[in-house]
mmCIF file of C-alpha atoms and ligand atoms in Angstrom:
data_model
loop_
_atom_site.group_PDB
_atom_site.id
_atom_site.type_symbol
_atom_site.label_atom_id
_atom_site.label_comp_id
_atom_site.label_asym_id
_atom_site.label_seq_id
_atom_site.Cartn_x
_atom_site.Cartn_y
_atom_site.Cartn_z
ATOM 1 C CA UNK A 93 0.000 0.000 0.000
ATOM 2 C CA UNK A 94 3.026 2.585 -0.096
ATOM 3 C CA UNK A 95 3.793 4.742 -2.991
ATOM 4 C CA UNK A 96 6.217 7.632 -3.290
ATOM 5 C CA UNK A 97 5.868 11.309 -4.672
ATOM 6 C CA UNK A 98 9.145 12.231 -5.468
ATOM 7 C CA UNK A 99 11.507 10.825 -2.516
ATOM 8 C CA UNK A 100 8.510 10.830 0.032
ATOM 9 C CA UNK A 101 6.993 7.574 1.285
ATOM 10 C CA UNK A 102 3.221 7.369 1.479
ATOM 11 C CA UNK A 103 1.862 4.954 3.297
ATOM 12 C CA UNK A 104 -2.342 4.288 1.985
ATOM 13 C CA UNK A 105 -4.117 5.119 -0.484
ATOM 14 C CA UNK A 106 -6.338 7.741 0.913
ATOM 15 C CA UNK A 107 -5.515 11.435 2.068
ATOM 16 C CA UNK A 108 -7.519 14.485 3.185
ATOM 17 C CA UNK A 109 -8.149 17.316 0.789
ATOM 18 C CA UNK A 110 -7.066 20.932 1.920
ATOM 19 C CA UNK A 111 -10.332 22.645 3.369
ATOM 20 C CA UNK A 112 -9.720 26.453 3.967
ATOM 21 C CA UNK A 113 -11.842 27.128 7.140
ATOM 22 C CA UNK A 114 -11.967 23.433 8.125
ATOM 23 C CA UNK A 115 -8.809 21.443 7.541
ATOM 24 C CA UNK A 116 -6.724 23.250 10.472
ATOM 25 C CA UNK A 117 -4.454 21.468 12.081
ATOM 26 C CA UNK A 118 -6.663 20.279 15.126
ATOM 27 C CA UNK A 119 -8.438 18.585 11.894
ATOM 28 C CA UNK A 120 -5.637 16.776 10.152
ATOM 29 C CA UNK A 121 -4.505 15.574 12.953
ATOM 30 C CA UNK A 122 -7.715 13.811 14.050
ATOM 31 C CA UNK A 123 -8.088 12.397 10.417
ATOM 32 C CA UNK A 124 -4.529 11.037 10.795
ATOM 33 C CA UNK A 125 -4.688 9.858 13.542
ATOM 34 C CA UNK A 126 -7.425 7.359 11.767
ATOM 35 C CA UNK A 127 -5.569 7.210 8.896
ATOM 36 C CA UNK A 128 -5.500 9.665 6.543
ATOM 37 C CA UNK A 129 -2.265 8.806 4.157
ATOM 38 C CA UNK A 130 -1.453 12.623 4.028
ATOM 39 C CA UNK A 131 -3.032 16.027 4.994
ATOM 40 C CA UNK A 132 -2.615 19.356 3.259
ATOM 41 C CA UNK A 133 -2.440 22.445 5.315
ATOM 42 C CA UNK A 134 -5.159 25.282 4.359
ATOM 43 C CA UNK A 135 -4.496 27.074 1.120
ATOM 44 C CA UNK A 136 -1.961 30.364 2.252
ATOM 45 C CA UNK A 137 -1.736 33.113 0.192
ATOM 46 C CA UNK A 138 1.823 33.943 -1.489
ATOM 47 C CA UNK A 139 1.363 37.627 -1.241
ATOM 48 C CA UNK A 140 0.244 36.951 2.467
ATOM 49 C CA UNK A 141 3.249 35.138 2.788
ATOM 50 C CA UNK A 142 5.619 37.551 1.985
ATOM 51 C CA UNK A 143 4.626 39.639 4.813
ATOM 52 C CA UNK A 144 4.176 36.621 7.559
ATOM 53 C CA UNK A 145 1.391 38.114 9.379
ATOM 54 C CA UNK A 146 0.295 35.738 12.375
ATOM 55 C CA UNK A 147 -2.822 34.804 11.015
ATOM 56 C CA UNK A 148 -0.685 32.976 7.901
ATOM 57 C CA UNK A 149 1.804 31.602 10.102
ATOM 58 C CA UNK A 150 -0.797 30.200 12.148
ATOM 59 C CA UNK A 151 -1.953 27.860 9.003
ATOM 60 C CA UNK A 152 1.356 26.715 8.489
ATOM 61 C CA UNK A 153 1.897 25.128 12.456
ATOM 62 C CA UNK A 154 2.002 21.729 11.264
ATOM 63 C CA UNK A 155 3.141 19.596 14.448
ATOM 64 C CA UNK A 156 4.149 16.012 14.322
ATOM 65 C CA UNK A 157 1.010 14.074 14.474
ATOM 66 C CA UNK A 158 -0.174 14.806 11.047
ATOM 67 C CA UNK A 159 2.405 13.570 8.851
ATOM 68 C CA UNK A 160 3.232 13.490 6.440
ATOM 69 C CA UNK A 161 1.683 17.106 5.593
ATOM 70 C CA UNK A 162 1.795 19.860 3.198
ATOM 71 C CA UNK A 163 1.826 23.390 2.450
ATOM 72 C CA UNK A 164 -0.453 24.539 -0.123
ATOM 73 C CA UNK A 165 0.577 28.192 -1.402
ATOM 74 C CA UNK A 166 -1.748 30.228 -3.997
ATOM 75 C CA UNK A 167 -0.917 32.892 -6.290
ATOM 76 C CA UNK A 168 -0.607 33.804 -9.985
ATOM 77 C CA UNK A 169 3.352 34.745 -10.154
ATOM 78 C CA UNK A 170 6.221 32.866 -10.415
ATOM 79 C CA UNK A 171 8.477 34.608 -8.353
ATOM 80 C CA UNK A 172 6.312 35.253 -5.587
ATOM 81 C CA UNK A 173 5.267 31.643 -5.361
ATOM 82 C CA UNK A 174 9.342 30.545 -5.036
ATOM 83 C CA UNK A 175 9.844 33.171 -2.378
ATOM 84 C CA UNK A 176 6.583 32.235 -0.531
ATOM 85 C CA UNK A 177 7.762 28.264 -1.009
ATOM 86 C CA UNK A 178 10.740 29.107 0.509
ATOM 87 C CA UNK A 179 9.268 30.924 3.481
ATOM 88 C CA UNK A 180 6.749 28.175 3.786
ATOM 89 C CA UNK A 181 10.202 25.870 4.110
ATOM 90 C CA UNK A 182 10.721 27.511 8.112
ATOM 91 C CA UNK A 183 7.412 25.340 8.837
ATOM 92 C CA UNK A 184 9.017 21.984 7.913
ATOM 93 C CA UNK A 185 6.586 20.838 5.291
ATOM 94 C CA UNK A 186 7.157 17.248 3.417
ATOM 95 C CA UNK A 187 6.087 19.030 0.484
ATOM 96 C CA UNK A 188 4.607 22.084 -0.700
ATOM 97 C CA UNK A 189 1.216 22.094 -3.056
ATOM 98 C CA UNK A 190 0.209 24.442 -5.429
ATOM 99 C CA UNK A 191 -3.451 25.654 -5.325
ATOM 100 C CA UNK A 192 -5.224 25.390 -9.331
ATOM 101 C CA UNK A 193 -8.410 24.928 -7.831
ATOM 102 C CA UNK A 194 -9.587 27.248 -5.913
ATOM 103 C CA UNK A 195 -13.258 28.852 -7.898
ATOM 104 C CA UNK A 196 -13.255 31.920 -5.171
ATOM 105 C CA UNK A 197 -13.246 34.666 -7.200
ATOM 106 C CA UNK A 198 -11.620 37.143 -4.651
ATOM 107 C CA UNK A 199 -8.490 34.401 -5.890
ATOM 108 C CA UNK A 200 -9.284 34.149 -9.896
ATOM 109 C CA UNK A 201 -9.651 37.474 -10.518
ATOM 110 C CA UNK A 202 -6.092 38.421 -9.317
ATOM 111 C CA UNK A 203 -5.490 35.091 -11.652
ATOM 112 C CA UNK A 204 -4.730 32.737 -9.323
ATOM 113 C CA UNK A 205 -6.419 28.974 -8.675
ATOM 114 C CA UNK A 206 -8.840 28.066 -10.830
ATOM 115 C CA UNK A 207 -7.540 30.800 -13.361
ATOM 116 C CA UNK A 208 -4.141 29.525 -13.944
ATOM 117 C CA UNK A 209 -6.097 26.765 -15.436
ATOM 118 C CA UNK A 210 -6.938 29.446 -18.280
ATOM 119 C CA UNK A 211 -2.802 29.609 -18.867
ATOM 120 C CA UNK A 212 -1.373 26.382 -18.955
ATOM 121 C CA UNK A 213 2.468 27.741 -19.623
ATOM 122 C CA UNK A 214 2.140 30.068 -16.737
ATOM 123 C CA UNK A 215 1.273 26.487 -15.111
ATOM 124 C CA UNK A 216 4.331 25.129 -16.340
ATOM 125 C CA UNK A 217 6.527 28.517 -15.195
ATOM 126 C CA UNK A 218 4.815 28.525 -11.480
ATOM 127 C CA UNK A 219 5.874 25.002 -10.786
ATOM 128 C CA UNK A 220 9.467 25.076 -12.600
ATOM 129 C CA UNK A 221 9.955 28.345 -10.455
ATOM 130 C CA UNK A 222 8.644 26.334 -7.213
ATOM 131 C CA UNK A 223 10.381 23.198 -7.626
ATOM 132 C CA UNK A 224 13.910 25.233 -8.021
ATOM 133 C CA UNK A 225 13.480 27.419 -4.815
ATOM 134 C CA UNK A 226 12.188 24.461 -2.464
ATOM 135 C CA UNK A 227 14.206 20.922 -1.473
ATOM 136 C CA UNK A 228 11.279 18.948 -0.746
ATOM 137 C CA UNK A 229 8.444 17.472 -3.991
ATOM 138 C CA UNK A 230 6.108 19.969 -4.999
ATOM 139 C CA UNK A 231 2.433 18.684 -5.922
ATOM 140 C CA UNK A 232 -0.141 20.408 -7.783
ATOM 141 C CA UNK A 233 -4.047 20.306 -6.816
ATOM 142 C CA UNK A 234 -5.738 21.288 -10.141
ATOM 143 C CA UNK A 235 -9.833 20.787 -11.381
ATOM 144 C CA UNK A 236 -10.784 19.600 -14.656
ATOM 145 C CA UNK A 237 -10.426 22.642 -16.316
ATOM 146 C CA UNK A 238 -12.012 26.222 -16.501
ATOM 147 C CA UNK A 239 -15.603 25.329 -17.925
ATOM 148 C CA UNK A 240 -17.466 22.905 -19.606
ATOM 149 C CA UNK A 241 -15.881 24.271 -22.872
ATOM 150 C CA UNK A 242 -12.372 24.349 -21.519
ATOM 151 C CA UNK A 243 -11.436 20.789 -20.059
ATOM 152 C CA UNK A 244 -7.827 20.459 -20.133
ATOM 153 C CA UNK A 245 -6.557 18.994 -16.940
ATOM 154 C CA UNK A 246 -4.412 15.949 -18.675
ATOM 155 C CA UNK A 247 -2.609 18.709 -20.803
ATOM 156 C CA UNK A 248 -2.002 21.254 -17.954
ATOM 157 C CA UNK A 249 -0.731 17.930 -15.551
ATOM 158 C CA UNK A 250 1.639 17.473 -18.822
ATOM 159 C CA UNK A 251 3.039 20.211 -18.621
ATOM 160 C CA UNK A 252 3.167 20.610 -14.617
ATOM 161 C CA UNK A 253 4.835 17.103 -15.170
ATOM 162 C CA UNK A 254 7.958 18.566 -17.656
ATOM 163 C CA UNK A 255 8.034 21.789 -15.039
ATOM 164 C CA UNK A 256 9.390 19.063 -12.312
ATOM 165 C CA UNK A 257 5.910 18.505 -10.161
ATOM 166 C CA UNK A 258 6.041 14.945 -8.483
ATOM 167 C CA UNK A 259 2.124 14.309 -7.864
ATOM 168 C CA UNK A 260 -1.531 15.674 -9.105
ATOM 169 C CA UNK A 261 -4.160 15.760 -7.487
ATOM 170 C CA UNK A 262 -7.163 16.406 -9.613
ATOM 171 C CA UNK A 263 -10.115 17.297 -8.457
ATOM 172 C CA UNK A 264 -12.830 16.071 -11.326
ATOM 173 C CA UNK A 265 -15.377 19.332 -12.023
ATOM 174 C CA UNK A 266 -14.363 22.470 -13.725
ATOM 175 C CA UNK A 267 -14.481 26.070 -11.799
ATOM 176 C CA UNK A 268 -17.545 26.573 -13.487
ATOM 177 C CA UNK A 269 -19.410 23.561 -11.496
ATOM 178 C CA UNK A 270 -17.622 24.697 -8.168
ATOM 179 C CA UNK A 271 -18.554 21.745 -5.783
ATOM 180 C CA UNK A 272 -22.108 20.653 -6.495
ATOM 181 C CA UNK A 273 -22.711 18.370 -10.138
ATOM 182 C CA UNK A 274 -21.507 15.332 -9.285
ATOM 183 C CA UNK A 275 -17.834 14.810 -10.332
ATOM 184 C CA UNK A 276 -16.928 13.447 -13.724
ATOM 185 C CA UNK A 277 -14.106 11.247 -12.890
ATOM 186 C CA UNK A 278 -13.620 10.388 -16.370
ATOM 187 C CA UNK A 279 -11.181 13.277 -16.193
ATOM 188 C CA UNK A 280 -9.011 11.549 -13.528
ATOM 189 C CA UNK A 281 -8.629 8.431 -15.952
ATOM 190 C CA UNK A 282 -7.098 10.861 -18.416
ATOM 191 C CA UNK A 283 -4.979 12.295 -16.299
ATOM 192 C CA UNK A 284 -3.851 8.883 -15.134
ATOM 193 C CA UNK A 285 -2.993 8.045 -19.107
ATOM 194 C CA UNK A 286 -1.142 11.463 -19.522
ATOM 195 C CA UNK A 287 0.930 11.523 -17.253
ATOM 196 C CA UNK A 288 3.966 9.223 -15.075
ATOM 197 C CA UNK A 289 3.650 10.510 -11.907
ATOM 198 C CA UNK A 290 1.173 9.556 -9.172
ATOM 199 C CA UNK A 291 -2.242 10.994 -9.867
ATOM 200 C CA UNK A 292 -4.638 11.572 -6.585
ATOM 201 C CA UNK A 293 -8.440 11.371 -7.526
ATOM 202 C CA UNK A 294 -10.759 13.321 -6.212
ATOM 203 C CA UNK A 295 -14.446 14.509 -6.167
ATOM 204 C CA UNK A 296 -17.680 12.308 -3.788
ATOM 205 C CA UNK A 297 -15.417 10.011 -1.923
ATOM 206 C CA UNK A 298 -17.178 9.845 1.275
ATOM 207 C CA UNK A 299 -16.808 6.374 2.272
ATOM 208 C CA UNK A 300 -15.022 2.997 1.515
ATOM 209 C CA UNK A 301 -17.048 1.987 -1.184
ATOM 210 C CA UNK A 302 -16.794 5.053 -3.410
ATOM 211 C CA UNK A 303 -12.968 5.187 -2.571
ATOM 212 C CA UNK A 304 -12.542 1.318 -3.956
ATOM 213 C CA UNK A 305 -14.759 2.655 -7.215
ATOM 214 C CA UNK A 306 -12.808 5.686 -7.783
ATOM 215 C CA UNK A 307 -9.643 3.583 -8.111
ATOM 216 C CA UNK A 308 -10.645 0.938 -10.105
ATOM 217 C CA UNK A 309 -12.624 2.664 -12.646
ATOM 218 C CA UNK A 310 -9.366 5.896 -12.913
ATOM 219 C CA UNK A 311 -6.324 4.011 -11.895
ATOM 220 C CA UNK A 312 -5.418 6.625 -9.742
ATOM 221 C CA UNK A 313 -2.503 6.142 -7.053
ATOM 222 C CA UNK A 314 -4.776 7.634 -4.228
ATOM 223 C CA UNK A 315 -8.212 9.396 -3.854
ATOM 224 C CA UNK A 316 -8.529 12.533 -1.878
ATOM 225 C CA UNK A 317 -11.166 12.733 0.170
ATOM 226 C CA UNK A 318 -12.753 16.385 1.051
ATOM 227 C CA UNK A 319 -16.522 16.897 2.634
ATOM 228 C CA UNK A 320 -16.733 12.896 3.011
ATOM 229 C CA UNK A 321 -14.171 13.643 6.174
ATOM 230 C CA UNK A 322 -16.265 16.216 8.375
ATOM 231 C CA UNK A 323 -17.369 15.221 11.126
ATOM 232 C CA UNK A 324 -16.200 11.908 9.854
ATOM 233 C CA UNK A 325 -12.903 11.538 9.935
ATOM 234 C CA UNK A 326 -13.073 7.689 10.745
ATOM 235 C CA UNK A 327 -13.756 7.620 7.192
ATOM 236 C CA UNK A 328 -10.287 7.264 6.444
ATOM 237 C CA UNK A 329 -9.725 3.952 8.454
ATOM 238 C CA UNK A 330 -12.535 2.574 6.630
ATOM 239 C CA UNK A 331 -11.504 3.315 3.142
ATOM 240 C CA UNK A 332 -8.002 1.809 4.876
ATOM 241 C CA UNK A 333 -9.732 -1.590 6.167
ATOM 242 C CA UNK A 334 -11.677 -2.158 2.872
ATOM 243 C CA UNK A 335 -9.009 -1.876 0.986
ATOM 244 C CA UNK A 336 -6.287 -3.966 2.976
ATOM 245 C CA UNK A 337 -8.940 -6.301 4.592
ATOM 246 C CA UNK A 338 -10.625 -7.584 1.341
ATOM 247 C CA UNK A 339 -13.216 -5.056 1.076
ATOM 248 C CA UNK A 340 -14.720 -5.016 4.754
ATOM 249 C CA UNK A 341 -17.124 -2.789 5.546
ATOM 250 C CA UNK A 342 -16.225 -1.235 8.984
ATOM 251 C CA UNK A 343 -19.195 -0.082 10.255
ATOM 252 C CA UNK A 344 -19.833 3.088 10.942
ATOM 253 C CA UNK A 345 -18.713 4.040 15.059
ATOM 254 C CA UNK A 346 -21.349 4.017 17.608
ATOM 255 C CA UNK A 347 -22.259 7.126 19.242
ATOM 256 C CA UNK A 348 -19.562 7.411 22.452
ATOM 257 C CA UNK A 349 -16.976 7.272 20.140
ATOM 258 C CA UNK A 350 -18.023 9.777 18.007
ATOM 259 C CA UNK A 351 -18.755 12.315 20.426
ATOM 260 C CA UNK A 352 -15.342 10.927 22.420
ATOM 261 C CA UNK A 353 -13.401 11.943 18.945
ATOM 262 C CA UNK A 354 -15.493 14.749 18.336
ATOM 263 C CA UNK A 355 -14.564 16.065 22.113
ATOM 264 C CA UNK A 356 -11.195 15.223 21.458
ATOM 265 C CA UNK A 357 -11.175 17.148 18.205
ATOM 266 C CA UNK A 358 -12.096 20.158 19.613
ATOM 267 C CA UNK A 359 -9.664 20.046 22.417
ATOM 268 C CA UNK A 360 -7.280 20.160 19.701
ATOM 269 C CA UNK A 361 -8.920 23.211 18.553
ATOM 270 C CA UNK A 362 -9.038 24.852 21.796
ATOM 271 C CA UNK A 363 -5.253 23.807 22.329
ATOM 272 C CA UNK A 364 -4.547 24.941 19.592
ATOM 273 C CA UNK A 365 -6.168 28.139 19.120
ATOM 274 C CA UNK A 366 -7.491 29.005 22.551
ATOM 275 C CA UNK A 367 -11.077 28.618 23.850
ATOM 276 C CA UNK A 368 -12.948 31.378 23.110
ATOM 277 C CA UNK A 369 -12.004 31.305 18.768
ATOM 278 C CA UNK A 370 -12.062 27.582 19.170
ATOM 279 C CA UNK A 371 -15.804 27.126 20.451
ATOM 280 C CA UNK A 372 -16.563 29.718 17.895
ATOM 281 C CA UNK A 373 -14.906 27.581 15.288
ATOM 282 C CA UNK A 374 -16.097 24.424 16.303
ATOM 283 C CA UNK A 375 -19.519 24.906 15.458
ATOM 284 C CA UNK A 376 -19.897 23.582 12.312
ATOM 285 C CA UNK A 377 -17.732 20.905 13.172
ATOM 286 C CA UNK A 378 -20.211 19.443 15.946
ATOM 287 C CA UNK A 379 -23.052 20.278 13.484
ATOM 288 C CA UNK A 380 -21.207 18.053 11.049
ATOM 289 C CA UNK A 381 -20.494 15.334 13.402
ATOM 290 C CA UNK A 382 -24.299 14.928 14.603
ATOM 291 C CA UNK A 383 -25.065 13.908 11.221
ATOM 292 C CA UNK A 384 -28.337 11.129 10.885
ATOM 293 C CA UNK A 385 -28.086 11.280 15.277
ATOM 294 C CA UNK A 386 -31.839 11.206 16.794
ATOM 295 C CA UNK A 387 -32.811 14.915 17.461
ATOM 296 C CA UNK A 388 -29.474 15.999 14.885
ATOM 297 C CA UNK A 389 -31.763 19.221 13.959
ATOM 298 C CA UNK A 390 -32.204 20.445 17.693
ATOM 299 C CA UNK A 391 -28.722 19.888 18.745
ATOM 300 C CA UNK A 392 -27.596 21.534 16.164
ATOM 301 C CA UNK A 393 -29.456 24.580 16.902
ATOM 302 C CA UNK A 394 -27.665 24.649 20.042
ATOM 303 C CA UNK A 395 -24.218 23.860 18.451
ATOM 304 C CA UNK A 396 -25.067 26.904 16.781
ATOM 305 C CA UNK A 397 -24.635 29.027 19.551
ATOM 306 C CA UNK A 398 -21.899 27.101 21.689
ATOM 307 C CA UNK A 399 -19.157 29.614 23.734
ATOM 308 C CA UNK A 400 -17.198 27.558 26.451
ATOM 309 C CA UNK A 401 -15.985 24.265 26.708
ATOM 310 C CA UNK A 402 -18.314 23.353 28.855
ATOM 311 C CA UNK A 403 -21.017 23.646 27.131
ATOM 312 C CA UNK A 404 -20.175 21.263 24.939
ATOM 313 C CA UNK A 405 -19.728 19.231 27.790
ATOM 314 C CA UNK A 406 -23.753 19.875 28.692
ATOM 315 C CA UNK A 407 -24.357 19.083 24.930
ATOM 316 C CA UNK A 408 -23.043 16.193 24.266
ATOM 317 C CA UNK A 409 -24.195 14.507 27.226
ATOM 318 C CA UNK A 410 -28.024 15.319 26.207
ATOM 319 C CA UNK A 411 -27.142 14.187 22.663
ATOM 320 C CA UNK A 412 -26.267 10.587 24.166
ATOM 321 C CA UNK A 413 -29.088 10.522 26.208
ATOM 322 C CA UNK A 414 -30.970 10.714 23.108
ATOM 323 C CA UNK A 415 -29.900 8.412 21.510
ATOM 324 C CA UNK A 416 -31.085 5.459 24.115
ATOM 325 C CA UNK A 417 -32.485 2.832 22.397
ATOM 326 C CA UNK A 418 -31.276 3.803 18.792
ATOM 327 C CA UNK A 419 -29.172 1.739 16.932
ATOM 328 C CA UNK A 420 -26.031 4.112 17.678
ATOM 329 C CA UNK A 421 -26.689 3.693 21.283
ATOM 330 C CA UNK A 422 -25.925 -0.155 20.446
ATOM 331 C CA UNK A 423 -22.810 0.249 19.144
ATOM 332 C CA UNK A 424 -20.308 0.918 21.368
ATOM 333 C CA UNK A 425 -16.185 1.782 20.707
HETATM 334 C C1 FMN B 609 -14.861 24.133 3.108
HETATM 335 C C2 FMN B 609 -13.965 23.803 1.937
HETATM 336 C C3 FMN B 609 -12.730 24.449 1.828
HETATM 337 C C4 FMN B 609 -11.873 24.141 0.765
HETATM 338 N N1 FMN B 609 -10.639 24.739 0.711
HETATM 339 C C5 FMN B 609 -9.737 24.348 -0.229
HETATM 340 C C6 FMN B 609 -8.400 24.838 -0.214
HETATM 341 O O1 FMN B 609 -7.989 25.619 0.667
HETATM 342 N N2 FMN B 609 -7.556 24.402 -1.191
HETATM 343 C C7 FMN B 609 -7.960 23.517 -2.164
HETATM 344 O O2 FMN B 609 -7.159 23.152 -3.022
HETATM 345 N N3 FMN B 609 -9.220 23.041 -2.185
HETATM 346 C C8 FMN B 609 -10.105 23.416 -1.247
HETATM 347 N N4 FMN B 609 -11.361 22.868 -1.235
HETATM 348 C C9 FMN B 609 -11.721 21.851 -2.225
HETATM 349 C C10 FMN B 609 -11.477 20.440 -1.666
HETATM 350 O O3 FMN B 609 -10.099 20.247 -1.406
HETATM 351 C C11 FMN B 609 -11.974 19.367 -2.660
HETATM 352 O O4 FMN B 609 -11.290 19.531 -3.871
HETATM 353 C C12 FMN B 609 -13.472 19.467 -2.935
HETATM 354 O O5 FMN B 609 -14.207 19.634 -1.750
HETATM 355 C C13 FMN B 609 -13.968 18.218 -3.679
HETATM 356 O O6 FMN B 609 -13.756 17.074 -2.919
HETATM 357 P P1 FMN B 609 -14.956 16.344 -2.101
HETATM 358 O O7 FMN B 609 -16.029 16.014 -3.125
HETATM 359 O O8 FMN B 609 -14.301 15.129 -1.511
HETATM 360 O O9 FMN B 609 -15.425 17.330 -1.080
HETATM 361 C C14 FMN B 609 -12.257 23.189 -0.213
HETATM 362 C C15 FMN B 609 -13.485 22.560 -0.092
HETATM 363 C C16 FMN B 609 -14.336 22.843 0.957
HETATM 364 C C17 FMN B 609 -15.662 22.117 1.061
#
């Protein structure tokens, strides 16, 4: 189950997608820590970068528990990129990934993600310009292209691929679609065929099933899994078990251990960025995690409005009361 991007060891086939405003660190490290072959650090900006406010350094604290890990960088200029690589370098990344995806368009209209799709040699000169300034692989997380009329992720990963990059990760919709038409992955076969280098699918995995289908019908090396992981992030040791354990279904965990790792997720938060931004932060994570839970509407009213610690404390112990004499109250850790 190990594969390499450049000189790098990976260890499973399935890794968590950057999520700006969800994948912090407190977050990779819980999907790691159930198996999540890599995590990618929110995407920082390169202009952002260059001045190191604390807010940017703060997305590139990477820790030891989520490795190996990422930095992913945006921007639309080849210099800037290299010098913001390079800075990223002081955070000890395993490798640094380049941001062709994003559809915001506070970052296409400066021409960055998504855009850069629109240029394919300024592709090309952004990772040539990275991969000379940094010691450790660059990857590159592109979509299928700008719009229905402009599909051209397998020449763009070409030419990423002559520029030096050592993995893709292609996430199968154009900008146009942004996140909702179900993903073609059609795309990700052709990507696969175009190029040498380890090719990460991605687009609906959220579970071990679709993972299992994603790689047999693309022959990708690894599929990248994004909204499948909140307030899931056990999702990852499924995908892991089907695939090593001749396709068992894990099932789903029972209710104390989800709120136990949901607890213990937030903790990280709260470590991590203190209480008060924390419990702010971590409300859509507990929304996310009380997901098809008896009552998930009302508690997530009130996970709407948590402030302290403690009240989560005071929530989750009404949310497993609950759930007495449902089928998660069966299952137990
Ligand atoms: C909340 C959120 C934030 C995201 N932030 C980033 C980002 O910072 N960089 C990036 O390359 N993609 C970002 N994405 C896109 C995901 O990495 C992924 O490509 C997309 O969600 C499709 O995968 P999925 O169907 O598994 O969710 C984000 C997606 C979501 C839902």
């Amino acid at each position: 189950m190990s594969w390499k991007i450049g000189n790098l060891e990976i260890s499973g086939r399935a890794v968590l997608a950057p999520m700006a405003g969800a994948g912090d660190r407190a977050f990779r490290e819980t999907c790691a820590r159930f198996g999540a072959a890599y995590t990618v650090s929110e995407m920082v900006s390169s202009k952002a970068l260059q001045f190191g406010d604390r807010k940017t350094r703060e997305l590139m604290e990477l820790g030891k528990n989520a490795r190996p890990t990422g930095i992913q960088i945006f921007g639309s200029e080849p210099a800037v990129m290299a010098e913001a690589a390079k800075k990223a370098m002081e955070f000890s990344p395993d490798f640094i990934d380049i941001n062709m995806g994003c559809p915001a368009p506070k970052i296409t209209s400066p021409g960055a993600g998504s855009a850069l799709m629109k240029n394919p040699p300024l592709c090309g000169e952004i990772v040539a310009a990275v991969v000379d300034a940094v010691p450790v692989p660059v990857t590159v997380k592109m979509r299928a292209g700008w719009d229905a009329q402009n599909i051209n992720a397998p020449e763009v990963a070409e030419i990423c691929e002559q520029a030096g990059v050592a993995a893709i990760a292609v996430h199968a919709r154009t900008r146009a679609q942004q996140y909702t038409p179900p993903a073609d992955w059609g795309i990700i076969k052709k990507v696969r065929q175009a190029v040498k280098i380890p090719v990460i699918g991605n687009g609906d995995v959220t579970g071990a099933q679709s993972a299992a289908l994603m790689l047999e019908q693309t022959g990708c090396d690894a599929v990248m899994v994004g909204r499948g992981a909140l307030g899931n992030p056990w999702v990852f040791r499924q995908i892991n078990d089907y695939l090593t354990e001749s396709c068992r279904i894990v099932p789903p965990p029972g209710i104390y251990e989800r709120m136990l790792v949901m607890v213990q997720h937030i903790d990280l938060m709260c470590r991590y960025k203190g209480e008060t931004r924390a419990m702010n932060e971590a409300r859509k994570h507990v929304a996310w995690y009380l997901k098809g839970i008896r009552g998930a509407a009302e508690f997530r009213k009130r996970a709407g409005s948590l402030c302290t610690r403690s009240d989560l404390d005071m929530l989750v112990r009404d949310i497993i009361a609950a759930q007495q004499g449902t089928e998660l109250d069966g299952c137990l850790i």
